Protein backbone atom coordinates (compact mmCIF):
# COMPACT_ATOMS: atom_id res chain seq x y z
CA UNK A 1 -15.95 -1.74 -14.47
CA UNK A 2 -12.40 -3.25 -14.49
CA UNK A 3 -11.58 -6.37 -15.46
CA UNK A 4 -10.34 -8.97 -13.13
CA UNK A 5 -7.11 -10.14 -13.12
CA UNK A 6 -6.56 -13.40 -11.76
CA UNK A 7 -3.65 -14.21 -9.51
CA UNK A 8 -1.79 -15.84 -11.77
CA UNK A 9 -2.07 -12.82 -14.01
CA UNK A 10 -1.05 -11.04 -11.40
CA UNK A 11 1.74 -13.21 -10.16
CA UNK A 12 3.19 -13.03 -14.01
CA UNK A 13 2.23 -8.99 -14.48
CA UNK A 14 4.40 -8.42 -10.74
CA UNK A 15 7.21 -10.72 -11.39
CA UNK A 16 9.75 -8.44 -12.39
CA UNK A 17 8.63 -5.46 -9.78
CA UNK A 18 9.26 -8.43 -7.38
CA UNK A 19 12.71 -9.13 -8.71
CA UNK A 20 13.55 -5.61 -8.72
CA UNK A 21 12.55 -5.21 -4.66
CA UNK A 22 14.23 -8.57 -3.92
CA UNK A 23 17.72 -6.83 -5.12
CA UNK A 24 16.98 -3.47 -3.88
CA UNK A 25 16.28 -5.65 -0.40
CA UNK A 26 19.42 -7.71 -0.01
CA UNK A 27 21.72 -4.93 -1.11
CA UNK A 28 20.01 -2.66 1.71
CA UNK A 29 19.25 -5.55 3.98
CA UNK A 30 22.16 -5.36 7.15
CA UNK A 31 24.03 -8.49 6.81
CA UNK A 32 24.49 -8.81 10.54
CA UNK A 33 24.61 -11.72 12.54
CA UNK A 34 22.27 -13.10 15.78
CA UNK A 35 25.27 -14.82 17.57
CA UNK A 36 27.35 -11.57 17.94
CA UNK A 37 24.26 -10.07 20.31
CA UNK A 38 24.50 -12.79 22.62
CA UNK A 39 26.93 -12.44 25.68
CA UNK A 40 28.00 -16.04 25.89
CA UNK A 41 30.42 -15.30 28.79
CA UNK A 42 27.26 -15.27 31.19
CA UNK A 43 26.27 -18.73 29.64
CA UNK A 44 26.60 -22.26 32.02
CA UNK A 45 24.93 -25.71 32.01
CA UNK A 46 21.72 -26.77 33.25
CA UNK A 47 20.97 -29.00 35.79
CA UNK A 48 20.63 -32.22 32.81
CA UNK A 49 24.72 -31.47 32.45
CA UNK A 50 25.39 -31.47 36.06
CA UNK A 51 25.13 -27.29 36.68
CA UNK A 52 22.36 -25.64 38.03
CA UNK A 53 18.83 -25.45 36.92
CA UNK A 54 16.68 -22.15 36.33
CA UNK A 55 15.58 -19.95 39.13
CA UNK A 56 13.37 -16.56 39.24
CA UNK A 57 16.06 -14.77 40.62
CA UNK A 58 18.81 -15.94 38.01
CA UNK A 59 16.37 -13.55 36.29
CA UNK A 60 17.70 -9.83 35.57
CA UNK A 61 15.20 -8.75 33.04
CA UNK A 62 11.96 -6.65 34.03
CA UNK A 63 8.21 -8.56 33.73
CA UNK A 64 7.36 -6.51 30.71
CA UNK A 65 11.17 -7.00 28.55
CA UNK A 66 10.46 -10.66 29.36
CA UNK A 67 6.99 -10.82 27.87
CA UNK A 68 7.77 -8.88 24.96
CA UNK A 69 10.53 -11.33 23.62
CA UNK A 70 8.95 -14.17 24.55
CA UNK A 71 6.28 -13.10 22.58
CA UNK A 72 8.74 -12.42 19.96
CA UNK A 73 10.47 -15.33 19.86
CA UNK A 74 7.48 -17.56 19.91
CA UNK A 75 5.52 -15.90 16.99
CA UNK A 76 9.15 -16.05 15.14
CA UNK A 77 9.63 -20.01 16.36
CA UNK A 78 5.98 -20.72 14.71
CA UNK A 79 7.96 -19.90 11.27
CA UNK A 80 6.82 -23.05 9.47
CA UNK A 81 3.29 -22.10 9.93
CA UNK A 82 3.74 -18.39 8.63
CA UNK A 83 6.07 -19.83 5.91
CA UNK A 84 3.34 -22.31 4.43
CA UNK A 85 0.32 -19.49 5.01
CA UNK A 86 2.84 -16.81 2.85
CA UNK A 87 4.56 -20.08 0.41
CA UNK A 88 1.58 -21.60 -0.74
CA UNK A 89 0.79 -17.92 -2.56
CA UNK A 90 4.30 -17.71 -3.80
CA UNK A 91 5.47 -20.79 -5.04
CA UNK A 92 7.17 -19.48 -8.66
CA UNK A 93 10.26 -17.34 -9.99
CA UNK A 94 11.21 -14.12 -7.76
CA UNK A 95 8.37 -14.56 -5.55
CA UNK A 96 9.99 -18.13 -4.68
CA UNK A 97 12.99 -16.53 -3.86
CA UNK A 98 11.34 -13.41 -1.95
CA UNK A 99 9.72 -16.09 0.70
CA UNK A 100 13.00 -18.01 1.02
CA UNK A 101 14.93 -14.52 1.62
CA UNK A 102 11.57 -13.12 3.75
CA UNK A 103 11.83 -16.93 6.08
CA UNK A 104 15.78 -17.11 6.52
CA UNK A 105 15.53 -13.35 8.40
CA UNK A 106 12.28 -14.14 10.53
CA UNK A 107 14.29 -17.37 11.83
CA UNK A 108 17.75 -15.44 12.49
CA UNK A 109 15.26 -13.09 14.69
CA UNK A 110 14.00 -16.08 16.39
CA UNK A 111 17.75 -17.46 16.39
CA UNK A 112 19.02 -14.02 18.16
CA UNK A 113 15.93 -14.13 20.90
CA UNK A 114 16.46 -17.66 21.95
CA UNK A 115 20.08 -17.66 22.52
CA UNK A 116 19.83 -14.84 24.60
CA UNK A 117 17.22 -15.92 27.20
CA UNK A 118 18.62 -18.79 27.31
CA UNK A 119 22.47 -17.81 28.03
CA UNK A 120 21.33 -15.17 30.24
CA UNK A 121 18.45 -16.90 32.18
CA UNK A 122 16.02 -14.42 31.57
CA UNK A 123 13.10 -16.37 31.67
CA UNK A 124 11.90 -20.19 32.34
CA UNK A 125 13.45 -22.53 29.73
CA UNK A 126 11.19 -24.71 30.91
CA UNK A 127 7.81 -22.89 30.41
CA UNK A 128 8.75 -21.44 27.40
CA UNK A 129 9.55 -24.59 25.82
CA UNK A 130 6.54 -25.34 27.01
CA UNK A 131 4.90 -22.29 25.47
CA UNK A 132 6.76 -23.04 22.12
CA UNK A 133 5.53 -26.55 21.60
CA UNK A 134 1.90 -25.40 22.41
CA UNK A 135 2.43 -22.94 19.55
CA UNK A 136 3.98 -24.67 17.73
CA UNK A 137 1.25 -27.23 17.62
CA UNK A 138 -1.83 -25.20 17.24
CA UNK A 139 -0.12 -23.46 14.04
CA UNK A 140 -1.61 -20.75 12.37
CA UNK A 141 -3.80 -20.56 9.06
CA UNK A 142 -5.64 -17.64 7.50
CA UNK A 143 -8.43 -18.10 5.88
CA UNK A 144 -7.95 -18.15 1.55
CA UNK A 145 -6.85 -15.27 0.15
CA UNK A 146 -6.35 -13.08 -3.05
CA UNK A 147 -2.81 -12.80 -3.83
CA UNK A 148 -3.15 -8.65 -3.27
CA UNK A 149 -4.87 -9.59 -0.32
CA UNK A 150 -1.62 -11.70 1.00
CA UNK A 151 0.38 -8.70 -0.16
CA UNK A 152 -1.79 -6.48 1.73
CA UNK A 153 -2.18 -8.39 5.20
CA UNK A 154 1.96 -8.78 4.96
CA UNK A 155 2.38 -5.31 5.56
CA UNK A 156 0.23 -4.51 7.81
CA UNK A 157 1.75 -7.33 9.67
CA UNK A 158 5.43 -6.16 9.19
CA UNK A 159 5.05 -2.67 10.11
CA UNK A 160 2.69 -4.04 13.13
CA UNK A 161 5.81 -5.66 14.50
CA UNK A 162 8.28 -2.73 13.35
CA UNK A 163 6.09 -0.66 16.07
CA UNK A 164 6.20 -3.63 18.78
CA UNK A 165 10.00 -3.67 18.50
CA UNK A 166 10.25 -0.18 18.37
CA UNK A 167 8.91 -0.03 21.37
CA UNK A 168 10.54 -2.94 23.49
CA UNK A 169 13.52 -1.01 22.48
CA UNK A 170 12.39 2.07 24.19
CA UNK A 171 12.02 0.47 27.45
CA UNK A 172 15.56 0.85 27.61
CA UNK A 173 15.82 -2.61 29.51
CA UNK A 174 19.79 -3.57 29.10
CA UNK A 175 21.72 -2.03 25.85
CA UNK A 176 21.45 -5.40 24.23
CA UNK A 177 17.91 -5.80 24.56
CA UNK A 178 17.77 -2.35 23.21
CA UNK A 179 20.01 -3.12 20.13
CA UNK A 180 18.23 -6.45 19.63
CA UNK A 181 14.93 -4.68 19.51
CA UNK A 182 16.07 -2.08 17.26
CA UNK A 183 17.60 -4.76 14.54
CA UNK A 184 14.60 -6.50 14.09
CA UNK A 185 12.50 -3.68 13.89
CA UNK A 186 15.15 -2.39 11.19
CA UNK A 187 14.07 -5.88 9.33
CA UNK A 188 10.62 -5.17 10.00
CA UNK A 189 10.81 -2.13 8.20
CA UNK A 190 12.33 -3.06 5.49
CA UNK A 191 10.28 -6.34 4.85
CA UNK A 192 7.03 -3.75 4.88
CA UNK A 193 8.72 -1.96 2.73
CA UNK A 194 8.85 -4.68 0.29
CA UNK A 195 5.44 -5.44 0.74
CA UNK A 196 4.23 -2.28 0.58
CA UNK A 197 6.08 -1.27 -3.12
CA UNK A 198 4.34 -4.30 -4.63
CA UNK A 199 1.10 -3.12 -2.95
CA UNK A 200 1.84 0.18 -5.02
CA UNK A 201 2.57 -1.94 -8.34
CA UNK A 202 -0.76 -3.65 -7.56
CA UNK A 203 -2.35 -0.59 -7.73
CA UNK A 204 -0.56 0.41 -11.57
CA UNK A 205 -2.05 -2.69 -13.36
CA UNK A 206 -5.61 -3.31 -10.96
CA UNK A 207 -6.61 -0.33 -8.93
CA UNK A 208 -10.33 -1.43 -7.63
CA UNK A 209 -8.63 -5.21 -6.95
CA UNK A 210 -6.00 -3.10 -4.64
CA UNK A 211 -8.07 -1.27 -3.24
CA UNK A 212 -10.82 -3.72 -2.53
CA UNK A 213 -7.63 -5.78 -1.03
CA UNK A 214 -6.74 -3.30 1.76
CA UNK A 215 -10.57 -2.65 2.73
CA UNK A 216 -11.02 -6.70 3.40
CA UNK A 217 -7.60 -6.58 4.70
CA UNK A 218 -8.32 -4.10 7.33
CA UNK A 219 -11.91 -5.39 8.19
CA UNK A 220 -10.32 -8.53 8.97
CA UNK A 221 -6.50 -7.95 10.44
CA UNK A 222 -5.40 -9.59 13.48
CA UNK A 223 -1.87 -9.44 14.93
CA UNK A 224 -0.57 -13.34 15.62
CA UNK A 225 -1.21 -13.75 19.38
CA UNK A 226 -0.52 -15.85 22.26
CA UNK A 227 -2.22 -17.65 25.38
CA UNK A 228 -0.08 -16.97 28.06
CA UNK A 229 0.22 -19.37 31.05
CA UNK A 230 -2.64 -17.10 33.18
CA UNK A 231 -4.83 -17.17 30.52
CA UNK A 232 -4.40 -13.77 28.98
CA UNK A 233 -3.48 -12.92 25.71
CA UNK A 234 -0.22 -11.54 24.87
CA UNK A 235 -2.56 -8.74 23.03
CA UNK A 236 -4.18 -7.44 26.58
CA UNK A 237 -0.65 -7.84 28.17
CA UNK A 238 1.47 -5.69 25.61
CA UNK A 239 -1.25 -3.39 25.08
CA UNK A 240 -1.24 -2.33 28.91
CA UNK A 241 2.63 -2.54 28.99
CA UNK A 242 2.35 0.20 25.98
CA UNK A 243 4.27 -2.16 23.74
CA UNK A 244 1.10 -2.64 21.15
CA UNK A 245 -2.20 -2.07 21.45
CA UNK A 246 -4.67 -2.71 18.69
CA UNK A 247 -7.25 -0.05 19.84
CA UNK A 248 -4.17 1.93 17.94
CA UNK A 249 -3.99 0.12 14.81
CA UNK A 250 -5.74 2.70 12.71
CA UNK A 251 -3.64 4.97 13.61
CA UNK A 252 0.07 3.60 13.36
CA UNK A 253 -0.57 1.19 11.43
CA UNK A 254 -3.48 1.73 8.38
CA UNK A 255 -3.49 5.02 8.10
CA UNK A 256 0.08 5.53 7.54
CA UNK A 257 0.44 2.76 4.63
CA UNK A 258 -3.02 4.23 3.03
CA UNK A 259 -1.52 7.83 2.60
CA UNK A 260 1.42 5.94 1.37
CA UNK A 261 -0.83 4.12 -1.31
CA UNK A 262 -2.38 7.52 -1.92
CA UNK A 263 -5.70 5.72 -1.33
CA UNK A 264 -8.16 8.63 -0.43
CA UNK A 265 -6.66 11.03 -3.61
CA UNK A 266 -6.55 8.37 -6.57
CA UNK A 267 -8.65 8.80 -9.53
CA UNK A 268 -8.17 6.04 -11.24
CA UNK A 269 -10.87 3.63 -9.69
CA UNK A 270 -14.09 2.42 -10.84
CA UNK A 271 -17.49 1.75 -9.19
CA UNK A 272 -15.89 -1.36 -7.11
CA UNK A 273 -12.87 0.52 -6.13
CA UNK A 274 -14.87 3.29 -5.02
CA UNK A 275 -17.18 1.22 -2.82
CA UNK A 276 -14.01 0.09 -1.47
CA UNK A 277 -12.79 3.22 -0.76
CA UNK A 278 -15.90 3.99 0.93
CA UNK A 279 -15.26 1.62 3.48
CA UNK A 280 -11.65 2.95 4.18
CA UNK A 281 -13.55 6.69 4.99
CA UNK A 282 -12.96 5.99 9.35
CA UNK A 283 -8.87 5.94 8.76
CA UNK A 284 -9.01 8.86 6.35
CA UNK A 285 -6.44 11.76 8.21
């Protein structure tokens, strides 16, 4: 059996891997900027400044574009929430630094999203102010977890919303939807990415703790999720749309960061990390 490392241990045994991806991440990271994908020419008051107020047919975007970034930008708005849920692991050194870096991109993505429906009266400022305060004001907390276990969840969370942007951007809706949908998902990416290489570390200094990680991780993922003025969830209504569908997580999302982890062909795990293993076997290719 292996010993336990506790999270400080590990906090302290990953602290330079995390420096080292924090680098690698800002040289690579675009340094691009939300306010140059907004066309501000098409932008005019409301009726509060003495213009015109918000109509459906000021609208120009299609029902499922419009859902998908208000989705967007209200899981992005609820930043505070995610923030404390991620910050209260990370509080020290590098890691510090990582959730600064990790919460200044989320909100430019938020930033972006906003501006644009709002300049271009794409949807109800109204109701999704509405929306966002109603968010806002439930929060969001996760249950405690391990430190891997943070690690773990954050990447399957990133690379969940790489695949939801990827695929706004394929509905081709305007070309600035499109290249808004492809520069977060770029972020995305590379945000699992980090993630995902200090999963890998994890794995170099406590293999049945990383591997026990992902299997609690999995059992118990969720993608964040809204209530939608009907009384759906946003899950039901972008899985139909074929934006994201969580009968598909397995698939795109698991399975691909397992093979990357080399789960199913390590050898270096003990009786725990084998029983935790075991319960991996359904996403094995």
């Amino acid at each position: 059996m292996q010993n336990l490392l506790t999270d400080r241990e590990l906090l302290e045994s990953l602290a330079d891997e995390v420096e080292l991806n924090l680098r690698r991440h800002t040289q690579i990271a675009d340094g691009w900027q939300p306010h140059d994908y907004v066309p501000w020419d098409n932008g005019r008051n409301f009726g509060f400044l003495g213009g015109t107020d918000w109509a459906p047919e000021q609208s120009e975007l299609g029902e499922v574009a419009k859902l998908a970034l208000t989705v967007s930008v209200l899981v992005a708005d609820n930043l505070p929430s995610y923030h404390r849920e991620v910050g209260k692991y990370l509080r020290t050194g590098a890691w510090w630094r990582w959730v600064g870096r990790w919460t200044a991109e989320e909100n430019r993505h938020e930033i972006m999203i906003r501006n644009y429906l709002m300049v271009t009266r794409s949807v109800d400022p109204v109701e999704l102010e509405r929306l966002r305060m109603d968010h806002m004001t439930k929060g969001f907390r996760r249950p405690p977890q391990h430190l891997l276990s943070v690690l773990v969840t954050c990447a399957f969370e990133e690379t969940a919303a790489a695949i939801r942007h990827r695929n706004t951007a394929a509905l081709q809706e305007n070309p600035l939807v499109t290249a808004m949908a492809e520069r977060i998902a770029a972020d995305d990416e590379l945000q699992a990415e980090f993630f995902a290489d200090l999963v890998a570390a994890g794995f170099q200094i406590a293999p049945d703790q990383t591997v026990r990680a992902i299997a609690d991780s999995v059992a118990a993922f969720r993608v964040p999720e809204i209530t939608l003025p009907d009384g759906r969830s946003s899950d039901q209504v972008l899985a139909e749309a074929g934006i994201y569908d969580p009968a598909r997580e397995h698939e795109l999302v698991f399975a691909p960061l397992l093979e990357r982890w080399n789960v199913f062909a390590r050898t270096d795990l003990g009786e725990d990390g084998e029983r935790a293993r075991a319960e991996l076997a359904h996403l094995r290719a």
